[in-house]
Short mmCIF file of C-alpha atoms in Angstrom, two decimals:
data_model
loop_
_atom_site.label_atom_id
_atom_site.label_comp_id
_atom_site.label_asym_id
_atom_site.label_seq_id
_atom_site.Cartn_x
_atom_site.Cartn_y
_atom_site.Cartn_z
CA SER A 1264 6.29 -14.92 52.12
CA PHE A 1265 6.38 -14.97 55.88
CA GLY A 1266 6.71 -18.70 55.84
CA PHE A 1267 9.66 -18.72 58.19
CA LEU A 1268 7.49 -17.44 60.99
CA ASN A 1269 5.59 -19.81 63.15
CA VAL A 1270 4.03 -18.28 66.17
CA SER A 1271 3.07 -19.66 69.54
CA VAL A 1272 2.34 -17.99 72.85
CA ALA A 1273 3.89 -18.46 76.28
CA SER A 1274 4.15 -16.49 79.49
CA GLN A 1275 6.82 -13.83 79.66
CA SER A 1276 8.61 -15.52 82.54
CA GLU A 1277 8.83 -18.73 80.61
CA ILE A 1278 10.22 -16.81 77.66
CA THR A 1279 12.89 -15.15 79.77
CA ARG A 1280 13.87 -18.39 81.42
CA ARG A 1281 14.12 -20.27 78.15
CA LEU A 1282 16.02 -17.50 76.46
CA GLU A 1283 18.56 -17.19 79.26
CA LYS A 1284 19.05 -20.91 79.27
CA SER A 1285 19.42 -20.92 75.51
CA VAL A 1286 21.79 -18.05 74.88
CA GLY A 1287 23.80 -18.23 78.05
CA CYS A 1288 23.46 -14.68 79.36
CA ASP A 1289 22.91 -15.98 82.89
CA ASN A 1290 25.17 -15.73 85.91
CA ASP A 1291 27.37 -18.61 84.99
CA GLU A 1292 30.86 -17.42 85.90
CA SER A 1293 32.50 -20.29 84.11
CA LYS A 1294 31.69 -18.80 80.73
CA PRO A 1295 34.69 -17.07 79.20
CA GLU A 1296 32.69 -14.02 78.16
CA GLY A 1297 31.63 -13.47 81.75
CA ARG A 1298 28.43 -11.80 82.79
CA GLY A 1299 26.81 -9.11 80.73
CA LEU A 1300 28.44 -9.93 77.43
CA LEU A 1301 26.88 -11.74 74.56
CA SER A 1302 28.03 -15.26 74.11
CA ARG A 1303 28.75 -15.03 70.44
CA SER A 1304 31.35 -17.65 69.95
CA GLN A 1305 28.99 -20.58 70.21
CA ILE A 1306 25.66 -19.95 68.61
CA THR A 1307 24.22 -23.26 67.57
CA HIS A 1308 21.90 -23.73 64.65
CA GLY A 1309 18.82 -23.89 66.90
CA GLU A 1310 19.78 -20.55 68.43
CA HIS A 1311 19.65 -18.72 65.13
CA PRO A 1312 16.71 -16.33 65.37
CA LEU A 1313 15.22 -17.67 62.14
CA SER A 1314 15.46 -21.29 63.22
CA LEU A 1315 12.36 -23.39 62.61
CA GLY A 1316 13.49 -26.09 65.00
CA LYS A 1317 10.79 -27.21 67.42
CA SER A 1318 13.08 -26.68 70.41
CA SER A 1319 14.19 -23.23 69.24
CA VAL A 1320 13.02 -20.51 71.62
CA TRP A 1321 13.09 -18.11 68.70
CA ASN A 1322 10.67 -20.27 66.79
CA GLN A 1323 8.48 -20.78 69.84
CA PHE A 1324 8.32 -17.26 71.22
CA PHE A 1325 9.96 -14.51 69.25
CA GLN A 1326 9.41 -14.90 65.55
CA ASP A 1327 6.04 -13.14 65.80
CA ALA A 1328 7.88 -9.98 66.83
CA MET A 1329 10.08 -10.23 63.76
CA ARG A 1330 7.05 -10.84 61.60
CA ASN A 1331 5.37 -7.71 63.03
CA ILE A 1332 8.40 -5.63 62.16
CA LEU A 1333 8.46 -6.89 58.58
CA ILE A 1334 4.71 -6.34 58.16
CA VAL A 1335 4.92 -2.75 59.43
CA PHE A 1336 7.95 -2.09 57.23
CA ALA A 1337 6.07 -3.47 54.22
CA LYS A 1338 3.09 -1.21 54.97
CA LEU A 1339 5.28 1.86 55.37
CA ASN A 1340 7.17 1.09 52.15
CA PRO A 1341 4.45 0.12 49.66
CA GLY A 1342 6.88 0.45 46.73
CA ILE A 1343 9.07 -2.32 48.11
CA ARG A 1344 6.87 -4.31 50.53
CA TYR A 1345 8.46 -7.52 51.77
CA VAL A 1346 11.33 -8.91 49.74
CA GLN A 1347 12.85 -12.30 50.47
CA GLY A 1348 16.04 -11.81 52.39
CA MET A 1349 14.87 -8.90 54.54
CA ASN A 1350 14.35 -11.43 57.33
CA GLU A 1351 18.06 -12.26 57.17
CA ILE A 1352 18.94 -8.61 57.78
CA LEU A 1353 16.42 -8.25 60.56
CA ALA A 1354 17.56 -11.35 62.46
CA PRO A 1355 20.97 -10.13 63.70
CA LEU A 1356 19.48 -6.89 65.00
CA PHE A 1357 16.70 -8.66 66.85
CA TYR A 1358 19.11 -11.24 68.22
CA VAL A 1359 21.35 -8.61 69.74
CA PHE A 1360 18.54 -6.56 71.28
CA LYS A 1361 16.72 -9.60 72.63
CA ASN A 1362 19.91 -10.82 74.27
CA ASP A 1363 20.54 -7.60 76.13
CA PRO A 1364 21.48 -8.58 79.68
CA ASP A 1365 19.46 -5.61 80.91
CA VAL A 1366 15.95 -7.06 81.23
CA GLU A 1367 14.28 -3.72 80.62
CA MET A 1368 16.24 -3.20 77.41
CA ALA A 1369 15.47 -6.73 76.25
CA ALA A 1370 11.78 -6.09 76.86
CA ASN A 1371 11.87 -3.30 74.29
CA ALA A 1372 13.69 -5.38 71.71
CA GLU A 1373 10.89 -5.28 69.16
CA ALA A 1374 10.66 -1.48 69.08
CA ASP A 1375 14.42 -0.99 69.12
CA THR A 1376 14.91 -3.54 66.37
CA PHE A 1377 12.27 -1.87 64.24
CA PHE A 1378 13.95 1.51 64.59
CA CYS A 1379 17.38 0.15 63.69
CA PHE A 1380 16.02 -1.97 60.85
CA VAL A 1381 14.41 1.07 59.23
CA GLU A 1382 17.59 3.06 59.83
CA LEU A 1383 19.83 0.35 58.33
CA LEU A 1384 17.56 -0.24 55.35
CA SER A 1385 17.46 3.47 54.59
CA GLY A 1386 20.93 2.89 53.17
CA PHE A 1387 20.17 -0.47 51.54
CA ARG A 1388 16.49 -0.25 50.64
CA ASP A 1389 17.17 0.56 47.00
CA HIS A 1390 18.87 -2.83 46.53
CA PHE A 1391 15.50 -4.48 47.11
CA CYS A 1392 13.69 -2.36 44.58
CA GLN A 1393 13.35 -3.86 41.11
CA GLN A 1394 12.52 -0.49 39.53
CA LEU A 1395 15.93 0.80 40.62
CA ASP A 1396 17.94 -2.22 39.40
CA ASN A 1397 19.41 -0.24 36.52
CA SER A 1398 19.70 3.11 38.27
CA ASN A 1399 22.84 4.44 39.90
CA VAL A 1400 21.52 3.56 43.36
CA GLY A 1401 20.32 0.05 42.52
CA ILE A 1402 21.95 -3.31 43.21
CA ARG A 1403 23.66 -3.55 39.80
CA SER A 1404 25.39 -0.25 40.32
CA THR A 1405 26.61 -1.32 43.76
CA ILE A 1406 27.94 -4.59 42.31
CA THR A 1407 29.79 -2.58 39.67
CA ARG A 1408 31.36 -0.53 42.44
CA LEU A 1409 32.63 -3.72 44.05
CA SER A 1410 34.07 -4.81 40.73
CA GLN A 1411 35.85 -1.46 40.35
CA LEU A 1412 37.18 -1.67 43.88
CA LEU A 1413 38.67 -5.09 43.11
CA LYS A 1414 40.17 -3.83 39.87
CA GLU A 1415 41.73 -0.95 41.77
CA HIS A 1416 43.30 -3.16 44.43
CA ASP A 1417 44.00 -6.42 42.62
CA GLU A 1418 43.80 -6.06 38.88
CA GLU A 1419 45.23 -9.51 38.19
CA LEU A 1420 42.47 -11.17 40.19
CA TRP A 1421 39.82 -8.90 38.67
CA ARG A 1422 40.99 -9.81 35.16
CA HIS A 1423 41.09 -13.52 35.90
CA LEU A 1424 37.58 -13.52 37.37
CA GLU A 1425 35.77 -11.23 34.99
CA VAL A 1426 37.68 -11.52 31.74
CA THR A 1427 39.37 -14.91 31.74
CA THR A 1428 36.87 -17.12 33.58
CA LYS A 1429 33.85 -14.89 32.86
CA VAL A 1430 32.47 -14.98 36.39
CA ASN A 1431 30.00 -12.11 36.37
CA PRO A 1432 30.20 -10.57 39.86
CA GLN A 1433 26.41 -10.56 39.91
CA PHE A 1434 26.49 -14.36 40.24
CA TYR A 1435 27.90 -14.16 43.77
CA ALA A 1436 27.92 -10.52 44.93
CA PHE A 1437 24.18 -10.09 44.45
CA ARG A 1438 23.58 -12.15 47.58
CA TRP A 1439 26.65 -10.89 49.43
CA ILE A 1440 25.49 -7.30 49.13
CA THR A 1441 21.72 -7.74 49.30
CA LEU A 1442 21.95 -9.73 52.54
CA LEU A 1443 24.94 -7.91 54.06
CA LEU A 1444 26.88 -11.19 54.13
CA THR A 1445 24.45 -12.91 56.50
CA GLN A 1446 24.27 -16.06 54.36
CA GLU A 1447 27.99 -16.34 53.66
CA PHE A 1448 29.20 -17.00 57.21
CA ASN A 1449 27.90 -18.66 60.33
CA PHE A 1450 25.77 -16.46 62.55
CA ALA A 1451 28.47 -15.61 65.08
CA ASP A 1452 30.85 -14.57 62.31
CA SER A 1453 28.13 -12.47 60.68
CA LEU A 1454 27.64 -10.59 63.94
CA HIS A 1455 31.37 -10.01 64.14
CA ILE A 1456 31.37 -8.53 60.63
CA TRP A 1457 28.27 -6.46 61.41
CA ASP A 1458 29.98 -4.88 64.41
CA THR A 1459 32.42 -3.41 61.91
CA LEU A 1460 29.81 -2.54 59.27
CA LEU A 1461 27.71 -0.63 61.77
CA SER A 1462 30.50 1.15 63.61
CA ASP A 1463 32.65 2.35 60.73
CA PRO A 1464 32.41 6.14 60.30
CA GLU A 1465 32.27 5.75 56.53
CA GLY A 1466 28.96 3.93 56.86
CA PRO A 1467 27.78 0.37 56.29
CA LEU A 1468 27.73 0.36 52.48
CA GLU A 1469 31.31 1.54 51.96
CA THR A 1470 32.49 -0.84 54.65
CA LEU A 1471 30.53 -3.73 53.18
CA LEU A 1472 32.13 -3.19 49.77
CA ARG A 1473 35.59 -3.24 51.33
CA VAL A 1474 34.82 -6.44 53.23
CA CYS A 1475 33.50 -8.06 50.02
CA CYS A 1476 36.63 -7.00 48.17
CA ALA A 1477 38.81 -8.38 50.98
CA MET A 1478 36.89 -11.69 50.76
CA LEU A 1479 37.96 -11.98 47.13
CA ILE A 1480 41.57 -11.04 47.84
CA LEU A 1481 41.86 -13.50 50.73
CA ILE A 1482 41.15 -16.45 48.43
CA ARG A 1483 42.94 -15.03 45.39
CA ARG A 1484 45.35 -17.93 45.06
CA ARG A 1485 42.53 -20.44 44.74
CA LEU A 1486 40.56 -18.16 42.43
CA LEU A 1487 43.55 -17.62 40.15
CA ALA A 1488 43.93 -21.39 39.84
CA GLY A 1489 40.23 -21.97 39.21
CA ASP A 1490 37.99 -22.04 36.15
CA PHE A 1491 34.43 -20.72 35.78
CA THR A 1492 32.77 -23.63 37.58
CA SER A 1493 35.17 -23.99 40.50
CA ASN A 1494 35.35 -20.23 41.05
CA LEU A 1495 31.60 -19.78 41.04
CA LYS A 1496 31.16 -22.68 43.45
CA LEU A 1497 33.85 -21.30 45.72
CA LEU A 1498 32.35 -17.81 45.76
CA GLN A 1499 28.82 -19.08 46.35
CA HIS A 1500 30.07 -21.23 49.23
CA TYR A 1501 32.68 -19.01 50.76
CA PRO A 1502 35.08 -21.02 52.94
CA SER A 1503 35.10 -20.31 56.67
CA ALA A 1504 37.56 -17.56 57.38
CA ASN A 1505 39.41 -15.86 60.19
CA ILE A 1506 37.05 -12.90 60.52
CA SER A 1507 39.48 -10.65 62.39
CA HIS A 1508 41.98 -11.10 59.59
CA LEU A 1509 39.29 -10.48 56.97
CA LEU A 1510 38.33 -7.22 58.66
CA TYR A 1511 41.99 -6.25 58.97
CA VAL A 1512 42.52 -6.76 55.23
CA ALA A 1513 39.31 -4.84 54.48
CA ASN A 1514 40.47 -1.95 56.60
CA LYS A 1515 43.82 -1.87 54.81
CA LEU A 1516 41.97 -1.28 51.55
CA ARG A 1517 40.76 2.03 52.91
CA THR A 1518 44.22 3.09 54.03
CA GLN A 1519 45.60 2.34 50.59
CA ALA A 1520 42.85 4.24 48.85
CA ILE A 1521 43.36 7.33 50.99
CA GLY A 1522 47.16 7.19 51.14
CA MET B 979 43.27 -31.16 44.10
CA ALA B 980 39.86 -29.70 44.76
CA TYR B 981 40.10 -26.71 42.48
CA LYS B 982 41.58 -28.27 39.40
CA VAL B 983 40.09 -27.47 36.05
CA ASP B 984 38.19 -30.50 34.84
CA HIS B 985 37.60 -31.34 31.22
CA GLU B 986 36.49 -34.88 31.78
CA TYR B 987 33.13 -34.72 30.08
CA ASP B 988 31.77 -34.93 26.56
CA TYR B 989 29.00 -32.37 26.93
CA LEU B 990 28.13 -29.50 29.19
CA PHE B 991 24.44 -28.70 29.42
CA LYS B 992 23.10 -25.64 31.19
CA ILE B 993 19.75 -26.20 32.90
CA VAL B 994 17.70 -23.58 34.74
CA LEU B 995 15.33 -24.25 37.63
CA ILE B 996 12.40 -21.86 37.62
CA GLY B 997 8.98 -21.48 39.25
CA ASP B 998 7.27 -19.58 42.07
CA SER B 999 8.98 -19.14 45.41
CA GLY B 1000 8.50 -21.94 47.90
CA VAL B 1001 7.80 -24.71 45.39
CA GLY B 1002 11.03 -26.52 46.27
CA LYS B 1003 13.49 -25.61 43.51
CA SER B 1004 16.49 -25.43 45.83
CA ASN B 1005 15.69 -28.76 47.42
CA ILE B 1006 15.28 -30.35 44.00
CA LEU B 1007 18.76 -29.04 43.20
CA SER B 1008 20.29 -30.26 46.46
CA ARG B 1009 18.60 -33.64 46.11
CA PHE B 1010 19.93 -34.04 42.59
CA THR B 1011 23.46 -32.75 43.13
CA ARG B 1012 24.19 -33.71 46.75
CA ASN B 1013 21.38 -36.10 47.68
CA GLU B 1014 20.37 -33.75 50.48
CA PHE B 1015 17.07 -32.28 51.61
CA CYS B 1016 16.69 -29.45 54.07
CA LEU B 1017 13.34 -28.59 55.68
CA GLU B 1018 14.69 -25.24 56.85
CA SER B 1019 16.17 -24.11 53.57
CA LYS B 1020 16.54 -20.36 53.14
CA SER B 1021 15.11 -18.28 50.33
CA THR B 1022 17.33 -18.21 47.28
CA ILE B 1023 18.62 -14.71 46.65
CA GLY B 1024 19.65 -14.19 43.04
CA VAL B 1025 20.96 -17.47 41.74
CA GLU B 1026 22.60 -20.62 43.03
CA PHE B 1027 24.81 -22.82 40.97
CA ALA B 1028 25.67 -26.50 41.12
CA THR B 1029 26.89 -29.22 38.80
CA ARG B 1030 26.65 -32.96 38.48
CA THR B 1031 28.27 -35.24 35.97
CA LEU B 1032 26.38 -38.28 34.77
CA GLN B 1033 26.13 -40.73 31.91
CA VAL B 1034 23.64 -40.24 29.10
CA GLU B 1035 23.63 -42.86 26.31
CA GLY B 1036 27.19 -43.77 27.17
CA LYS B 1037 28.40 -40.16 27.06
CA THR B 1038 29.63 -38.18 30.03
CA VAL B 1039 27.39 -35.19 30.49
CA LYS B 1040 28.04 -32.42 32.93
CA ALA B 1041 24.80 -30.77 33.98
CA GLN B 1042 25.35 -27.18 35.06
CA ILE B 1043 22.26 -26.21 37.00
CA TRP B 1044 21.22 -22.65 37.82
CA ASP B 1045 18.68 -22.43 40.61
CA THR B 1046 16.90 -19.09 40.52
CA ALA B 1047 15.03 -17.02 43.09
CA GLY B 1048 11.29 -17.37 42.60
CA GLN B 1049 10.04 -14.11 44.07
CA GLU B 1050 8.75 -11.49 41.66
CA ARG B 1051 11.33 -8.92 42.73
CA TYR B 1052 14.18 -11.12 41.52
CA ARG B 1053 12.68 -12.02 38.16
CA ALA B 1054 14.33 -9.32 36.02
CA ILE B 1055 17.71 -10.19 37.50
CA THR B 1056 17.35 -13.93 37.14
CA SER B 1057 15.91 -13.98 33.62
CA ALA B 1058 19.37 -12.89 32.42
CA TYR B 1059 20.60 -16.29 33.58
CA TYR B 1060 18.39 -18.11 31.07
CA ARG B 1061 20.76 -17.21 28.26
CA GLY B 1062 22.52 -20.28 26.94
CA ALA B 1063 20.30 -22.68 28.85
CA VAL B 1064 19.37 -25.78 26.84
CA GLY B 1065 17.00 -27.17 29.43
CA ALA B 1066 14.58 -25.93 32.07
CA LEU B 1067 12.84 -27.55 34.98
CA LEU B 1068 9.67 -25.53 35.57
CA VAL B 1069 8.50 -26.37 39.05
CA TYR B 1070 5.15 -25.87 40.76
CA ASP B 1071 3.83 -27.10 44.11
CA ILE B 1072 0.97 -29.63 43.82
CA THR B 1073 -0.49 -28.27 47.08
CA LYS B 1074 -0.63 -24.64 45.90
CA ARG B 1075 -2.91 -23.97 42.97
CA GLN B 1076 -1.47 -20.50 42.39
CA THR B 1077 1.98 -21.90 41.64
CA PHE B 1078 0.43 -24.07 38.91
CA ASP B 1079 -1.63 -21.19 37.52
CA ASN B 1080 1.61 -19.24 37.19
CA VAL B 1081 3.22 -21.90 34.97
CA LEU B 1082 2.04 -20.02 31.89
CA ARG B 1083 3.75 -16.84 33.14
CA TRP B 1084 6.99 -18.76 33.59
CA LEU B 1085 6.69 -20.19 30.08
CA ARG B 1086 6.37 -16.65 28.79
CA GLU B 1087 9.53 -15.71 30.71
CA LEU B 1088 11.34 -18.58 29.02
CA ARG B 1089 10.08 -17.64 25.57
CA ASP B 1090 11.19 -14.05 26.11
CA HIS B 1091 14.64 -14.78 27.52
CA ALA B 1092 15.74 -18.31 26.63
CA ASP B 1093 16.63 -20.12 23.43
CA SER B 1094 13.54 -21.18 21.49
CA ASN B 1095 14.67 -24.83 21.33
CA ILE B 1096 15.00 -25.13 25.09
CA VAL B 1097 13.79 -28.47 26.48
CA ILE B 1098 11.23 -27.92 29.22
CA MET B 1099 10.15 -30.36 31.91
CA MET B 1100 7.27 -29.31 34.14
CA ALA B 1101 7.63 -30.78 37.61
CA GLY B 1102 4.74 -30.97 40.09
CA ASN B 1103 6.77 -31.07 43.29
CA LYS B 1104 5.83 -32.14 46.83
CA SER B 1105 4.01 -35.28 45.68
CA ASP B 1106 4.58 -36.60 49.21
CA LEU B 1107 1.86 -34.15 50.33
CA ASN B 1108 -0.85 -35.93 48.37
CA HIS B 1109 -3.42 -35.33 51.14
CA LEU B 1110 -3.05 -31.56 50.55
CA ARG B 1111 -3.18 -31.78 46.78
CA ALA B 1112 -4.68 -28.77 44.99
CA VAL B 1113 -3.62 -29.60 41.44
CA SER B 1114 -4.76 -32.85 39.86
CA THR B 1115 -2.34 -34.89 37.81
CA GLU B 1116 -4.83 -34.79 34.92
CA ASP B 1117 -4.91 -30.96 34.86
CA ALA B 1118 -1.15 -30.86 34.79
CA GLN B 1119 -0.93 -33.51 32.11
CA SER B 1120 -3.32 -31.69 29.82
CA LEU B 1121 -1.45 -28.40 30.28
CA ALA B 1122 1.83 -30.17 29.53
CA GLU B 1123 0.35 -31.66 26.37
CA SER B 1124 -1.08 -28.40 25.11
CA GLU B 1125 2.18 -26.55 25.78
CA GLY B 1126 4.41 -29.33 24.50
CA LEU B 1127 6.23 -29.93 27.78
CA SER B 1128 7.38 -33.10 29.45
CA PHE B 1129 5.73 -33.61 32.80
CA MET B 1130 6.40 -35.52 36.00
CA GLU B 1131 5.31 -35.28 39.60
CA THR B 1132 8.28 -35.22 41.94
CA SER B 1133 9.18 -35.16 45.61
CA ALA B 1134 12.53 -33.75 46.65
CA LEU B 1135 11.77 -34.90 50.20
CA GLU B 1136 11.23 -38.53 49.22
CA ALA B 1137 13.75 -38.40 46.36
CA PHE B 1138 10.93 -39.40 44.03
CA ASN B 1139 11.38 -38.80 40.28
CA ILE B 1140 14.08 -36.15 40.82
CA GLU B 1141 16.74 -38.25 39.15
CA LYS B 1142 14.32 -39.30 36.44
CA ALA B 1143 13.21 -35.74 35.69
CA PHE B 1144 16.78 -34.55 35.12
CA GLN B 1145 17.72 -37.71 33.21
CA THR B 1146 14.76 -37.17 30.90
CA VAL B 1147 15.65 -33.53 30.24
CA LEU B 1148 19.31 -34.39 29.62
CA LEU B 1149 18.44 -37.25 27.29
CA ASP B 1150 16.06 -35.02 25.30
CA ILE B 1151 18.76 -32.38 24.96
CA TYR B 1152 21.33 -34.96 23.96
CA GLN B 1153 19.09 -36.37 21.27
CA ILE B 1154 18.31 -32.94 19.84
CA ILE B 1155 21.98 -32.05 19.68
CA ARG B 1156 22.87 -35.35 18.16
CA LYS B 1157 20.22 -34.99 15.51
CA LYS B 1158 21.47 -31.51 14.70
CA ALA B 1159 25.03 -32.71 14.45
CA LEU B 1160 24.02 -35.52 12.13
CA ALA B 1161 22.08 -33.12 9.96
CA ALA B 1162 25.03 -30.75 9.84
CA GLN B 1163 27.37 -33.56 8.92
CA GLU B 1164 25.01 -34.75 6.20
CA SER B 1165 24.68 -31.38 4.60
CA ALA B 1166 28.42 -30.85 4.83
CA SER B 1167 29.33 -34.13 3.15
CA GLY B 1168 26.32 -34.04 0.86
CA THR B 1169 25.94 -37.79 0.92
CA GLY B 1170 25.13 -38.58 4.49
CA VAL B 1171 27.29 -39.89 7.29
CA PRO B 1172 29.53 -42.79 6.46
CA GLN B 1173 29.45 -45.68 8.88
CA GLY B 1174 31.88 -45.52 11.76
CA THR B 1175 32.63 -41.81 11.56
CA THR B 1176 33.20 -40.10 14.88
CA ILE B 1177 30.93 -37.13 15.18
CA ASN B 1178 32.42 -34.26 17.05
CA VAL B 1179 29.61 -32.12 18.35
CA ASN B 1180 30.49 -28.60 19.56
CA ASN B 1181 33.15 -29.49 22.04
CA MET B 1182 31.50 -27.56 24.81
CA SER B 1183 33.62 -26.52 27.71
CA ASP B 1184 33.48 -24.00 30.49
CA ASN B 1185 37.12 -23.28 30.08
CA ALA B 1186 38.45 -19.78 29.71
CA ASN B 1187 38.43 -19.41 25.95
CA LYS B 1188 35.00 -20.81 25.35
CA LYS B 1189 31.47 -19.98 26.16
CA PRO B 1190 30.48 -21.10 29.64
CA CYS B 1191 27.55 -23.05 28.33
CA CYS B 1192 26.17 -24.90 25.39
CA SER B 1193 24.47 -22.65 22.90
CA THR B 1194 22.51 -24.33 20.18
#
């Protein structure tokens, strides 16, 4: 189950050089982000930390660190072990730490990522646990909460999806929620969404549910015109979106609920 | 318009893709529905859905294919998707013996959760990796015979037998349904089907007021 990891060894200086060249956190003043900021707008496929491309520095040098983290997590959580998809949640964390412009910080990326991964999964771990599927902390219960949130904010859309076209939210939201949206958007957009998930005072899960609900509302016109097949295809292949607008709409859902 | 409701088919058949993780189910699906193959494909989480419309015996058949996650953790969730399926492609990897040994477990899953008349095709995928073969064609054939399954070796990478495997499953389903419809018509009329009668078999549709799949 660690098939995505393919390890090779190189000297640390080579690693640093290749990484800087690859992710653009060098001194190049011409870059719009300037020095010291992550270049998130243009992350190519080969620069995704889970890339298996031969020229990917992640594949060549860093995926063993991610594998270590997942192995230790599996040993510490014998009731869950490794579940497919955990790698997708780990990748953004590792990417951000490894790209820290402070060399000393970047050198500790593996330890920092592990700490944050454990911390993040403490709120999401139950979604990976089959024994909890039907409990009030399991994935089904969380999907039901999303469905209720949609009903609360857009009953017409909720009715069309779940009653009229019979699209069980489990068919799309299972992956949305389990993977914290990492497979629904390109990597740069996922990081953008994660900035909000991880910084919101209400916590990642509540924020995630609002973002998921906003994703449905943003494409409501298409969904209302669609049948079972077209809606399921649309929701399983979510169209590229203006992420700032998505997060704005998601945030409005909170304001409405409180006010 | 891309999102229009389409009714331009005679039959809608739901097919599930099952088997251990890593055997190539998602690539079989992408090869069949989009003629694509991806070496770096991600693990399937939950279920993925795709359709393709094709001709079977002169009828337009829409195949609605549900590609399921193979890992144990996802099994309870995905077995709920077997309901209403009239066909299954049970996939193993010819280079990994374990995935073949687990075929019997998958058959049990189908018997527990799917319709008893479901048409099952066992597919030995990755036939392009013949030099790494761990399951002989003879072993697979004898298992298929004893379990009453169709069997084919396939390669999603080389687009070998993918089309044929689905065509075979769809044709088998079509013939079963046709036979049933004829039998129903015969018992209804009492005297058999008169020549030239149009037989209207459950006009299956995934439209709002009807079941999203063909239930037999």
